[in-house]
Short mmCIF file of C-alpha atoms and ligand atoms in Angstrom, two decimals:
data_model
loop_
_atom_site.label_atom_id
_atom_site.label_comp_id
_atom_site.label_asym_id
_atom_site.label_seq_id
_atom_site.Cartn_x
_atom_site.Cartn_y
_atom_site.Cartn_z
CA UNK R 371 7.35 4.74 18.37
CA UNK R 372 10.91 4.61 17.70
CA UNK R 373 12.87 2.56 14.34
CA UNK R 374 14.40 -0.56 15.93
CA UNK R 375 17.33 -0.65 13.41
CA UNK R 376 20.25 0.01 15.22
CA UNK R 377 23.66 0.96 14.48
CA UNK R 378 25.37 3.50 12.07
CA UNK R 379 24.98 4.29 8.14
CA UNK R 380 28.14 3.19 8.36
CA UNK R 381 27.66 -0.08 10.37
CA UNK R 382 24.96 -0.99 7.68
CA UNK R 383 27.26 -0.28 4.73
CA UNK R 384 29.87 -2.51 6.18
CA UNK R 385 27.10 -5.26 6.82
CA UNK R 386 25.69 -5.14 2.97
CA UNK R 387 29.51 -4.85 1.47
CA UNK R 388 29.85 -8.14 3.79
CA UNK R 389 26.57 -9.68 2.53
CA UNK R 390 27.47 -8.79 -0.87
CA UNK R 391 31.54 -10.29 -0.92
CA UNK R 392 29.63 -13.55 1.20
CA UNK R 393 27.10 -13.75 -1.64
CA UNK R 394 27.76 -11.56 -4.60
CA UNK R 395 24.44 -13.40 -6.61
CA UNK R 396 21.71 -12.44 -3.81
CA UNK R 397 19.29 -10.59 -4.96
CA UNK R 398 19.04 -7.01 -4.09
CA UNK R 399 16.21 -4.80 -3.93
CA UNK R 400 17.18 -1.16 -5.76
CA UNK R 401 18.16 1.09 -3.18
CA UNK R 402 15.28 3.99 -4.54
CA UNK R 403 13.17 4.58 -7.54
CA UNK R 404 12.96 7.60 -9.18
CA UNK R 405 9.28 8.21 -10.87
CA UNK R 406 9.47 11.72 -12.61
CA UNK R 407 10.46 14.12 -10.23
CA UNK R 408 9.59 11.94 -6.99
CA UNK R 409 12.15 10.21 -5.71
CA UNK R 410 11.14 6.92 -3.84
CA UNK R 411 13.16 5.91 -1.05
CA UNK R 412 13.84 3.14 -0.25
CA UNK R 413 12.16 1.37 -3.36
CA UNK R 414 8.86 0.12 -1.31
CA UNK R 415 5.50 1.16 -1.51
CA UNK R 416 2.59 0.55 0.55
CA UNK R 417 -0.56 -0.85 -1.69
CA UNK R 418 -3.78 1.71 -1.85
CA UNK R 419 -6.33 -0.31 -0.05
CA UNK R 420 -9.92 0.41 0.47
CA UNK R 421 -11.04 0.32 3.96
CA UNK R 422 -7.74 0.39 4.95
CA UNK R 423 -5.12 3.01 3.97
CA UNK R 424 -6.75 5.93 5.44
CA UNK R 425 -4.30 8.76 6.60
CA UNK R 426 -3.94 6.69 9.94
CA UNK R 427 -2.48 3.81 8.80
CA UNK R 428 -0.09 5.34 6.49
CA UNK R 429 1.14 7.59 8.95
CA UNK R 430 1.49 4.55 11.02
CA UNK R 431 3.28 2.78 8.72
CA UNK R 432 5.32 6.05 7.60
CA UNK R 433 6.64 5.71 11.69
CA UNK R 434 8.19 2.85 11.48
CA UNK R 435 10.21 3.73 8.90
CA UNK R 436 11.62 1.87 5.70
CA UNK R 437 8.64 2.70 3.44
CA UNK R 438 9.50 4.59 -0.02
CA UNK R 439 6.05 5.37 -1.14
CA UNK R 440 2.27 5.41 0.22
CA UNK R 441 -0.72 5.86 -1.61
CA UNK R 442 -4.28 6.80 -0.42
CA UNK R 443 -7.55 4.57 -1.30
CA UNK R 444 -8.97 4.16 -4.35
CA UNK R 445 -10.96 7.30 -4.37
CA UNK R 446 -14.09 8.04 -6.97
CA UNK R 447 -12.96 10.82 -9.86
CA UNK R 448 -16.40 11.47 -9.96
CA UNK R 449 -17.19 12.22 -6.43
CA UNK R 450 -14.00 14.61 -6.20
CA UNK R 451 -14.90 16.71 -9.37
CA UNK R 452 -18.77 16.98 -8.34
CA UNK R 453 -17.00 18.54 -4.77
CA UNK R 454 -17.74 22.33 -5.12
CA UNK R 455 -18.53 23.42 -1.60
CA UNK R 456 -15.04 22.71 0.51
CA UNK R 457 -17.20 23.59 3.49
CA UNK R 458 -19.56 20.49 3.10
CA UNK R 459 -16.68 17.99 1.39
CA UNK R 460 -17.73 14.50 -0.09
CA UNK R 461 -16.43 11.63 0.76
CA UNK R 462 -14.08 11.14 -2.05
CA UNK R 463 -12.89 14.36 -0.69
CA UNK R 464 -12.30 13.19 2.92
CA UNK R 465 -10.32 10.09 1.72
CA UNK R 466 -7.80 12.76 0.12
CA UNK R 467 -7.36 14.29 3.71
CA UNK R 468 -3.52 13.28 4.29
CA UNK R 469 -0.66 15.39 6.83
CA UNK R 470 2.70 16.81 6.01
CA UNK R 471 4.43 13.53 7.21
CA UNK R 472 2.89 11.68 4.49
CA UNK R 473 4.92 12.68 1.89
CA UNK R 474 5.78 11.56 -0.43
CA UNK R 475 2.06 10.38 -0.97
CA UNK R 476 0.29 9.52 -4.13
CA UNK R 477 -3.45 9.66 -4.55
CA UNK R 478 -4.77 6.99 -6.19
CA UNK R 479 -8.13 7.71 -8.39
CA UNK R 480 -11.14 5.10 -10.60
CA UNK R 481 -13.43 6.32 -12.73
CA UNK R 482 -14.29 5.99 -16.71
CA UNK R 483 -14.92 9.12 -18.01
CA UNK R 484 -11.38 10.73 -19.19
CA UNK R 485 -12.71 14.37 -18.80
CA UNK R 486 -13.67 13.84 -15.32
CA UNK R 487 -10.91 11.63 -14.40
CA UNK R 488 -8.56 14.76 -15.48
CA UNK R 489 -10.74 16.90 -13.30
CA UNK R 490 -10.02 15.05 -10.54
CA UNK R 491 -6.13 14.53 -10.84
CA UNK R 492 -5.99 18.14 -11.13
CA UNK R 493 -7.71 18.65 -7.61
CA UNK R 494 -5.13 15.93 -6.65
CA UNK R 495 -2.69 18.38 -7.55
CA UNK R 496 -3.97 21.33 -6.03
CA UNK R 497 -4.35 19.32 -2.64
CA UNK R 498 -0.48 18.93 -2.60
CA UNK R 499 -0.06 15.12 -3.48
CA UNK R 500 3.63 14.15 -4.89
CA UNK R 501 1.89 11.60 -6.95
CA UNK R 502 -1.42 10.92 -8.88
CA UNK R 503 -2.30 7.22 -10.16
CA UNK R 504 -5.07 5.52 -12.16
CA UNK R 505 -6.54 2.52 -10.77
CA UNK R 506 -7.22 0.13 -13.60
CA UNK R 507 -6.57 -3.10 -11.38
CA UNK R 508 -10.03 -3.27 -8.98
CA UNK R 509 -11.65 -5.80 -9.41
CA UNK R 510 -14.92 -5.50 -7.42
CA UNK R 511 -18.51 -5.83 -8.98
CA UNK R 512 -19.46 -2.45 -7.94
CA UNK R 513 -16.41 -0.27 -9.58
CA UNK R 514 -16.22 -2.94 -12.81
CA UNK R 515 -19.80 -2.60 -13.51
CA UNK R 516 -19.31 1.49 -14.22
CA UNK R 517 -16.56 0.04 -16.32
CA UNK R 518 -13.59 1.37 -13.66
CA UNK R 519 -10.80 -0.56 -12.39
CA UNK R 520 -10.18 -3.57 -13.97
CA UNK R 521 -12.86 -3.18 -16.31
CA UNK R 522 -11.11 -0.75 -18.33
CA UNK R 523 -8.45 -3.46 -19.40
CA UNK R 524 -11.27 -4.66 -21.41
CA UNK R 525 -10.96 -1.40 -23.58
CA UNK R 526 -7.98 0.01 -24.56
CA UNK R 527 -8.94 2.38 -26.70
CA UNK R 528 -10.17 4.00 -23.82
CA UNK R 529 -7.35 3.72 -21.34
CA UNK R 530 -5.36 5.45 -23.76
CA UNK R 531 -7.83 8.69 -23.60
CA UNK R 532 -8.09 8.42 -19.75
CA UNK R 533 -4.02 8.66 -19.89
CA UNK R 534 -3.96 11.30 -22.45
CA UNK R 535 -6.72 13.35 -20.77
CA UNK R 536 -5.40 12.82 -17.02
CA UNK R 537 -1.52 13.26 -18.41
CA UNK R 538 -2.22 16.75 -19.84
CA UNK R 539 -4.40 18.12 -17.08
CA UNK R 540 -1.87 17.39 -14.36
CA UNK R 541 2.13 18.53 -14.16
CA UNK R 542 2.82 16.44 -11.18
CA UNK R 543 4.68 12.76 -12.04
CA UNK R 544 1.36 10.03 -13.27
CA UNK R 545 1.56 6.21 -12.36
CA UNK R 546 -1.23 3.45 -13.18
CA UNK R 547 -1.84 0.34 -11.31
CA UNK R 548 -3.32 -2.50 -13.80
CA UNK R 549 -3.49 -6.51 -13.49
CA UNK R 550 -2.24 -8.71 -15.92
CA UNK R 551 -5.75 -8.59 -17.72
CA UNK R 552 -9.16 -9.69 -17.40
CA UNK R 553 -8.65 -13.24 -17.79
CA UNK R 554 -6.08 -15.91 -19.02
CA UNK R 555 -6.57 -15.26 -22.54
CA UNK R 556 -6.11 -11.39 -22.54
CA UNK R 557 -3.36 -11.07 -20.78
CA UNK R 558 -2.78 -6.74 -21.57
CA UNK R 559 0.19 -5.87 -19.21
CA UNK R 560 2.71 -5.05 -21.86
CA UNK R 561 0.10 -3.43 -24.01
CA UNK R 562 -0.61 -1.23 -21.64
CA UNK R 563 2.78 -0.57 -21.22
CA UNK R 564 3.75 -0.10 -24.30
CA UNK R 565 0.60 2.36 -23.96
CA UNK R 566 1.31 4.18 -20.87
CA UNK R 567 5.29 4.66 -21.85
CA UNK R 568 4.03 6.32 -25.13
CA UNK R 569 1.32 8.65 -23.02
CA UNK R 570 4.30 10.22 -20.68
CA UNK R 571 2.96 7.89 -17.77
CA UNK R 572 6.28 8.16 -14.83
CA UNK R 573 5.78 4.33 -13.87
CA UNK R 574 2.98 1.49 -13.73
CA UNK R 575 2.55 -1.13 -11.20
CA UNK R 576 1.54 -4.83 -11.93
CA UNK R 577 -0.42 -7.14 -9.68
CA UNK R 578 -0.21 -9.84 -11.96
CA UNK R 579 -3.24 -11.54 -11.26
CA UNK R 580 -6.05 -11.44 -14.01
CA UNK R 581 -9.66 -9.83 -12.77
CA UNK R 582 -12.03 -13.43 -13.21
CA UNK R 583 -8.57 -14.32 -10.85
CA UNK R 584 -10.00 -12.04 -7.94
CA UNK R 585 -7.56 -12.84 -4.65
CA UNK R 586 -7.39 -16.80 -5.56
CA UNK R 587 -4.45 -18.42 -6.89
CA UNK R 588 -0.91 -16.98 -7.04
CA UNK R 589 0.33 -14.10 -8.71
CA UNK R 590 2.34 -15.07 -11.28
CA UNK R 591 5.52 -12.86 -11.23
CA UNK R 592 6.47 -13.60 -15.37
CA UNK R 593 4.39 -10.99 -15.88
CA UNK R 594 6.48 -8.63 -13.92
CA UNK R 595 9.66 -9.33 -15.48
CA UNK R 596 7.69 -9.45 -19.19
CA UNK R 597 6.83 -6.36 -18.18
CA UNK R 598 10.25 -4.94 -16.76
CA UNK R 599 11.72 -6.40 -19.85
CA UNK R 600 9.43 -4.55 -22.78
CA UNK R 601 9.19 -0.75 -21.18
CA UNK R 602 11.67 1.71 -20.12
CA UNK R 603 9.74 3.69 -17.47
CA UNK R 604 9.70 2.18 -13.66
CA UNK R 605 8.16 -1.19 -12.97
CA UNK R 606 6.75 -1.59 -9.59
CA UNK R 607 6.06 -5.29 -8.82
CA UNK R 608 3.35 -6.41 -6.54
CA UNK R 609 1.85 -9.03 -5.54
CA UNK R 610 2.11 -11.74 -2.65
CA UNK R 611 4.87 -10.76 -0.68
CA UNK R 612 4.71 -11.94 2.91
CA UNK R 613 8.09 -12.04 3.85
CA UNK R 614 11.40 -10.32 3.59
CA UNK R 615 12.73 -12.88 1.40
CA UNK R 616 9.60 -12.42 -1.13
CA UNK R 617 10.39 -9.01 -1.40
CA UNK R 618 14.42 -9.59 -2.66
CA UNK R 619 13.13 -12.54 -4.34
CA UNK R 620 10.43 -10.83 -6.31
CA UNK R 621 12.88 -8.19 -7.31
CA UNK R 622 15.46 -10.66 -8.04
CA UNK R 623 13.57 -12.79 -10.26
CA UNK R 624 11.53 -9.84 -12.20
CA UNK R 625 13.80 -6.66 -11.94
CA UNK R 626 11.57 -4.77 -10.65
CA UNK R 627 12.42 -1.39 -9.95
CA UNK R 628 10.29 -0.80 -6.37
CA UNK R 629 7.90 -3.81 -4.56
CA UNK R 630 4.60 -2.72 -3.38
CA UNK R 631 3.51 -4.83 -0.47
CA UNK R 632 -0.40 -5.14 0.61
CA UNK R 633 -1.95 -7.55 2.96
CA UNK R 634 0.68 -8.56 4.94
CA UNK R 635 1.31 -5.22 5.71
CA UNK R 636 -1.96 -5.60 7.81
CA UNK R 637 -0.55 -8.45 10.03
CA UNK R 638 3.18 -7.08 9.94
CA UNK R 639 3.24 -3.14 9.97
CA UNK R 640 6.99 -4.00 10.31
CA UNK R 641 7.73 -5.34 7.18
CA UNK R 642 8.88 -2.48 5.05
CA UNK R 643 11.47 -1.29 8.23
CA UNK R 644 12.07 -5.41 8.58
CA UNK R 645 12.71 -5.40 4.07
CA UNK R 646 14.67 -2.33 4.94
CA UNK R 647 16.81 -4.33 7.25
CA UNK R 648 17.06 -7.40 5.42
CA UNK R 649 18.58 -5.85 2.10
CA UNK R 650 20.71 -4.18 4.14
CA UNK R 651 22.51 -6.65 6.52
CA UNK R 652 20.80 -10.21 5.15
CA UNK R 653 18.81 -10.58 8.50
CA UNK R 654 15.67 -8.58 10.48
CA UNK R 655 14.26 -8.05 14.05
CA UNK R 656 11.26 -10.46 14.26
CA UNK R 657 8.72 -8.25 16.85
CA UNK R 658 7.71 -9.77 20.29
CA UNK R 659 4.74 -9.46 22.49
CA UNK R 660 6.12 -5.90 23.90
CA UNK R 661 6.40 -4.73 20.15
CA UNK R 662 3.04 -5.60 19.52
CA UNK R 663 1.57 -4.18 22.43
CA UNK R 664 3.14 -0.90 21.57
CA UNK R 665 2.02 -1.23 18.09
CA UNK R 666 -2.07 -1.69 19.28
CA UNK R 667 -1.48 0.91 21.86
CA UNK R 668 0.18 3.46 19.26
CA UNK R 669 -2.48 2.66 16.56
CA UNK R 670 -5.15 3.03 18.80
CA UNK R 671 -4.21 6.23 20.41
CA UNK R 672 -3.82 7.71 16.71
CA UNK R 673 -7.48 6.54 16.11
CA UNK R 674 -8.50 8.77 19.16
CA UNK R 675 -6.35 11.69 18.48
CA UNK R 676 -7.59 11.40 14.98
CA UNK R 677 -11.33 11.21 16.34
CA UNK R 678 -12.49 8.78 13.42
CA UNK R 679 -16.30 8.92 13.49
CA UNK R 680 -16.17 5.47 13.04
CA UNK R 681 -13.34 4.61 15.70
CA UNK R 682 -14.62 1.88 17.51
CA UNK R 683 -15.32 -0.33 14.54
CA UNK R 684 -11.58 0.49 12.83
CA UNK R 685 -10.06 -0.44 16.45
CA UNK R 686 -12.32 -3.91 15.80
CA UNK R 687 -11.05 -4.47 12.32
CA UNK R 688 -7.36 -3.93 13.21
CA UNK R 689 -7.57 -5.76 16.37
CA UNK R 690 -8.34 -8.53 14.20
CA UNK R 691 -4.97 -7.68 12.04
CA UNK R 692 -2.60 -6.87 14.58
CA UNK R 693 -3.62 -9.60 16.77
CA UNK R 694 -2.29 -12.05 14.53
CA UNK R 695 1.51 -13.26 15.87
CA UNK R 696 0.00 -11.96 19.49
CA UNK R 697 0.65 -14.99 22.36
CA UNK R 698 -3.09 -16.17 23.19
CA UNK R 699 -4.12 -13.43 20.23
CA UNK R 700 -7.09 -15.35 20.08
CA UNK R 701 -8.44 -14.29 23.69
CA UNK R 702 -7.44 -10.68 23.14
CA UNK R 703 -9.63 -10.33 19.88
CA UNK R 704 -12.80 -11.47 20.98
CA UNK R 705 -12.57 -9.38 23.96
CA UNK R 706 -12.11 -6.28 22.22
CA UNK R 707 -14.71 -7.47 19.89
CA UNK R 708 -17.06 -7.52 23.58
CA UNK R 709 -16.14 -4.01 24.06
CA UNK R 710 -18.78 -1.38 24.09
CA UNK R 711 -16.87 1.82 23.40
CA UNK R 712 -13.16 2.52 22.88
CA UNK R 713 -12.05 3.52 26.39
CA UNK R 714 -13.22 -0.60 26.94
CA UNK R 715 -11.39 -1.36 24.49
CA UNK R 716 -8.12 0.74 24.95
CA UNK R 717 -8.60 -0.84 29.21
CA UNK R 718 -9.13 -4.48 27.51
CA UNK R 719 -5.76 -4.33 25.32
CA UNK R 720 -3.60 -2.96 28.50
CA UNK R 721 -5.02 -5.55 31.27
CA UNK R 722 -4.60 -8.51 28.46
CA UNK R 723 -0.79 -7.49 28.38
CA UNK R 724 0.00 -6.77 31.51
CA UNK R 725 -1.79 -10.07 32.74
CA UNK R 726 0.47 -11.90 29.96
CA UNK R 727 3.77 -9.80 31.59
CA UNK R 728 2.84 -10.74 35.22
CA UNK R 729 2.36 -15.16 34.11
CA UNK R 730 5.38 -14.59 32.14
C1 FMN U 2208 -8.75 -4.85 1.45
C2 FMN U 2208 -8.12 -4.53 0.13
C3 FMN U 2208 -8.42 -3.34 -0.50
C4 FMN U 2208 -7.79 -3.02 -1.72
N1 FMN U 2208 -8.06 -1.81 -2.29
C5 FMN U 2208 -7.38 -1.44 -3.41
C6 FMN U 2208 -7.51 -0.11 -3.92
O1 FMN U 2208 -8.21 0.73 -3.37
N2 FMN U 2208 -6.78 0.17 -5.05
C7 FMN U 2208 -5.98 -0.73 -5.67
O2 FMN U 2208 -5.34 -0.41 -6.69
N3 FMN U 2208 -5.83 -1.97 -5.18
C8 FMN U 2208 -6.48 -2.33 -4.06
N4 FMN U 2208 -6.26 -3.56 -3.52
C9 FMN U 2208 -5.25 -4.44 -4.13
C10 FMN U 2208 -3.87 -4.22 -3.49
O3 FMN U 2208 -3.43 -2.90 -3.71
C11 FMN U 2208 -2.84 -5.20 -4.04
O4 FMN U 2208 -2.71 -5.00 -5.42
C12 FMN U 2208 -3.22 -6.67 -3.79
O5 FMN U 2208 -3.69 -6.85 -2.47
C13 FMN U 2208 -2.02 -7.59 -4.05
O6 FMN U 2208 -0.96 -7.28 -3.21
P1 FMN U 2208 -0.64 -8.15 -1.88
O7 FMN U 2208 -0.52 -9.58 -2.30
O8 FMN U 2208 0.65 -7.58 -1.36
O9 FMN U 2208 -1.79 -7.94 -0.94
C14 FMN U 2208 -6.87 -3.92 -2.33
C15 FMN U 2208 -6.60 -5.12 -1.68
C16 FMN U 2208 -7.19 -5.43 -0.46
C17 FMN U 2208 -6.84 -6.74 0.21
#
């Protein structure tokens, strides 16, 4: 898969200086971040989700291009510091598996006890990650219940050891990842902040969404720029960007200093190369059917080289992703979801398009 941006550096510096004289008040997303000694570039990260960011997705987004940052699954502290035998690794372990052309890559860790937590970060150091950062934003049942993820926001007293005991065991830049707080009426961000900024944390990212929130409503970008505006280390501002537009917007509005993008990442594995393009020369290549054959096609044939035990039911799950924006998408779906084994489903996605190329 090759970058569709055409043109020179220097064709794309003359387009922005254009956009700029046109416009000097549009928004502009910064053109990197810099988070201790890692230097994100462009300023865009792709969101750590579970079930979802394994190494071959982020090395599919990495191809495309236009993505700063990329960060694995939320991965259990405890299950990486109970790993002793490397010949018979845990699971947490096998989420941490990443390649070369994932970097710069940060591994993204939940847990509750600080001791263990800092055991963990310093195995994420050892394994070569850029970047280590504290999930204190999940909200599912499962991780709050063990008081991780967003639970912690409930007790500060103990985020503050978790960063002190994670900061010190680690040399390698630390981030966290919070929401705004648990509900409407503890609303912690700039606590935290304040908190992490005082602990020698590189940068913290804000969904700003409360936990009893879950995925409903909107995210309420104040936050972010209440945020930006009361700490000196590097905001990162997520949170409901779908388009382009959001993504200039969002920085625009809040000041962000980097956008993390999430779910529409899953429909549009183009956006970061199409937010790329957009601060650049004010417009972006929109992909067609051939793009998003190639996209399947690619993503699938990584799943096979990759030899995911569980291959057939990720080329399911992203079928139902990428299909979205696909002409008669609807068709193409259920009959890979029809399909016994991959080779089916890999012969499904190739007669679908090249039916579609021969009525076209
Ligand atoms: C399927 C899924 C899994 C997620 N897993 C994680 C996770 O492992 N760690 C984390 O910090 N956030 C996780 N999130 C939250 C996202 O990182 C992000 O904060 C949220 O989706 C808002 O961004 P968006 O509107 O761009 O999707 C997950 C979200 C989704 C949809």
């Amino acid at each position: 898969m090759h970058s569709r941006f055409s043109g020179s550096r220097f064709v794309r510096a003359a387009a922005l200086f254009a956009r700029m004289v046109a416009d000097p008040s549009m928004p502009q997303l910064p053109p990197f971040m810099r988070v201790g000694s890692v230097e994100v570039r462009p300023a865009t990260v792709l969101a750590p989700m579970a079930g979802v960011t394994d190494t071959v997705f982020r090395r599919l987004i990495r191809r495309q291009g236009g993505c700063g940052l990329i960060v694995t699954e939320f991965t259990s502290s405890h299950g990486i510091a109970c790993s002793t035998n490397p010949r018979k690794p845990t699971r947490s372990m096998r989420y941490l598996a990443f390649t070369e052309d994932e970097h710069p890559i940060s591994a993204q860790l939940f847990g509750s006890k600080p001791e263990v937590m800092a055991r963990a970060a310093a195995v994420c150091q050892e394994q070569g990650f850029d970047l280590v950062d504290i999930n204190f934003g999940c909200p599912v049942n499962k991780v709050v219940r063990c008081n991780g993820g967003s639970g912690l926001l409930r007790d500060l007293p103990l985020v503050e050891q978790i960063l002190k005991a994670v900061r010190a065991a680690i040399t390698i830049p630390l981030t966290i990842k919070i929401r705004s707080g648990w509900d409407e009426n503890d609303i912690v961000a700039v606590r935290v902040g304040h908190m992490a900024e005082d602990n020698g944390i590189d940068a913290i990212t804000l969904h700003p969404r409360t936990r009893k929130q879950g995925y409903s409503g909107h995210s309420d970008w104040r936050h972010i720029a209440e945020l930006k505006a009361a700490v000196k280390i590097p905001v990162v501002g997520n949170g409901d960007i779908v388009t382009p537009e959001d993504a200039v917007r969002m920085a625009g509005e809040t000041g962000c200093d980097a956008i993390m993008v999430g779910r529409a990442a899953l429909s549009n594995p183009w956006i970061f190369q199409q937010i790329a393009e957009y601060s650049e020369t004010g417009s972006y290549h929109t992909p067609g059917q051939e793009d998003r054959h190639r996209m399947i096609r690619t993503y699938f044939s990584m799943l096979v080289e990759h030899g995911a035990p569980d291959m057939v039911g990720r080329m399911k799950q992203f079928a139902t992703y990428f299909t979205h924006g696909v002409r008669d998408g609807a068709q193409l779906r259920s009959r890979i979801h029809h399909s016994k084994d991959a080779s089916e489903i890999v012969a499904q996605v190739e007669e679908f398009f090249l039916a579609g190329r021969e009525a076209a």
